[in-house]
XYZ file of C-alpha atoms in Angstrom:
166
model
C 128.286 133.842 -51.511
C 128.208 134.192 -55.640
C 129.393 137.561 -57.224
C 127.031 138.515 -59.791
C 128.371 138.829 -62.903
C 127.327 141.511 -64.793
C 124.048 139.958 -66.626
C 122.877 139.571 -62.381
C 120.430 141.899 -61.342
C 120.733 145.331 -59.876
C 117.445 146.186 -59.369
C 115.938 143.488 -56.375
C 111.885 143.144 -56.739
C 109.714 140.797 -54.550
C 106.039 140.501 -53.460
C 104.180 140.782 -50.351
C 100.666 140.811 -48.424
C 99.817 143.031 -45.889
C 98.904 140.952 -43.153
C 96.439 141.556 -40.271
C 98.808 141.574 -37.279
C 100.642 144.493 -39.034
C 97.933 146.834 -39.823
C 95.976 149.743 -37.552
C 92.599 149.605 -37.072
C 91.623 151.265 -40.343
C 93.251 148.507 -42.039
C 96.571 150.347 -42.772
C 99.756 149.102 -42.384
C 101.196 150.612 -39.661
C 103.929 153.180 -40.060
C 106.140 150.863 -37.568
C 105.621 147.569 -40.260
C 106.758 149.320 -43.504
C 110.730 149.406 -42.068
C 110.008 145.264 -41.326
C 108.417 144.796 -44.736
C 110.965 147.003 -46.293
C 114.358 145.136 -44.546
C 112.895 141.584 -44.744
C 112.151 142.053 -48.965
C 115.695 143.378 -48.897
C 117.418 140.294 -47.301
C 114.983 137.753 -49.072
C 116.175 138.967 -52.045
C 119.797 139.658 -51.585
C 119.849 135.800 -50.167
C 117.572 134.616 -53.401
C 119.739 136.541 -56.077
C 123.339 136.433 -54.674
C 123.655 133.588 -52.670
C 123.891 136.236 -49.809
C 122.743 134.861 -46.170
C 123.415 137.704 -43.841
C 122.867 135.824 -40.888
C 125.144 133.321 -41.946
C 127.897 135.284 -42.736
C 127.260 137.095 -39.117
C 127.398 133.617 -37.975
C 130.415 132.555 -39.624
C 132.329 135.996 -39.845
C 131.200 137.449 -36.682
C 130.769 140.658 -38.791
C 127.435 141.998 -39.729
C 125.587 145.143 -39.880
C 123.707 147.423 -38.621
C 121.206 150.393 -39.709
C 122.571 153.770 -38.574
C 120.218 156.449 -40.530
C 116.311 155.420 -41.859
C 114.374 158.441 -43.965
C 111.038 157.250 -44.929
C 108.548 159.048 -46.518
C 104.525 157.339 -46.227
C 103.223 158.823 -49.823
C 99.968 156.147 -49.934
C 98.720 154.093 -47.298
C 99.679 150.071 -47.802
C 96.433 148.653 -47.048
C 95.374 144.780 -45.424
C 95.753 141.766 -47.835
C 97.054 144.330 -50.691
C 99.706 142.606 -52.529
C 102.295 145.483 -52.947
C 105.939 144.886 -55.009
C 108.690 146.315 -52.938
C 112.175 146.972 -54.750
C 115.428 147.856 -53.555
C 119.013 148.632 -55.357
C 122.249 149.362 -53.655
C 122.612 153.486 -54.300
C 125.647 153.762 -52.689
C 128.890 151.565 -51.125
C 131.545 153.675 -48.525
C 134.582 150.972 -47.306
C 132.448 150.669 -44.004
C 128.860 151.842 -45.433
C 126.407 150.688 -47.600
C 123.746 153.104 -48.572
C 120.290 151.326 -49.637
C 116.708 152.534 -51.648
C 114.288 150.559 -51.063
C 109.858 151.125 -52.557
C 107.238 149.889 -52.245
C 104.402 150.287 -55.099
C 100.976 148.706 -55.550
C 99.800 146.828 -58.274
C 99.710 149.718 -60.252
C 103.144 150.351 -59.753
C 101.687 154.124 -57.948
C 104.559 154.576 -55.143
C 103.277 153.749 -52.174
C 106.748 154.413 -49.404
C 110.069 155.301 -50.056
C 112.852 154.660 -48.038
C 116.606 155.097 -47.420
C 118.666 152.817 -45.259
C 122.544 153.674 -44.648
C 124.004 149.705 -42.785
C 127.500 150.357 -41.438
C 129.756 147.035 -41.430
C 130.627 145.879 -37.599
C 132.937 143.441 -35.652
C 130.258 142.108 -33.789
C 132.569 140.969 -30.973
C 133.794 144.300 -30.200
C 130.957 146.315 -30.938
C 133.421 147.985 -33.611
C 133.100 149.620 -37.030
C 135.570 147.537 -39.860
C 135.642 148.255 -43.515
C 134.163 145.448 -45.997
C 136.792 142.696 -47.254
C 137.817 142.870 -50.610
C 134.744 139.893 -52.020
C 132.497 142.505 -50.601
C 133.710 145.352 -51.809
C 133.976 143.683 -55.580
C 130.414 142.525 -55.310
C 128.964 145.830 -54.111
C 130.989 147.608 -57.145
C 129.310 146.228 -59.375
C 125.681 145.212 -58.155
C 125.651 149.536 -56.744
C 123.512 151.893 -58.972
C 123.739 155.433 -57.822
C 121.113 157.727 -58.610
C 121.232 161.337 -58.971
C 120.009 162.780 -56.059
C 121.687 163.259 -52.983
C 118.694 164.349 -51.293
C 116.134 162.521 -50.004
C 113.274 164.804 -50.149
C 113.997 165.713 -53.680
C 114.176 162.403 -54.451
C 110.602 161.569 -53.288
C 109.465 164.510 -55.082
C 110.987 163.036 -58.291
C 109.878 159.292 -57.462
C 106.107 160.547 -57.161
C 105.843 162.182 -60.534
C 107.071 159.252 -61.683
C 104.416 157.032 -60.533
C 101.906 159.322 -60.385
C 101.489 160.266 -56.723
C 100.983 164.032 -57.436
């Protein structure tokens, strides 16, 4: 794992194409699949940006993260074969928890979906939560970008105003 210096990105971004097998009969991304797109994007972004493979970390340390809570808003449908941009950022870090915000946009930067995901760090072998080590906490402190809003619905209102979704 590479600990980023102050010049490394805190806002991660990647593109994805909405695939046929993930869509409903109306050619909209199935609601349950949004989580897959968001989580896959975040994993890839973290690996590419920070050279941190969460699966290798889990395999070698016996530690990992599980989702404890998701809050998601479906604002505009993501459509079959549409290219979307998925952005993510760490918005809060505690000794055992991470809180990540992920956003999906279309080509015109209209917000399609907003996700807040909370993760807890666990010892996989023991099935119990565990605090992040010093190196991880240093990484999180360097890349965390807190947001003003503490309430998901307030954040959603502000984000939709910004992206012209009203």
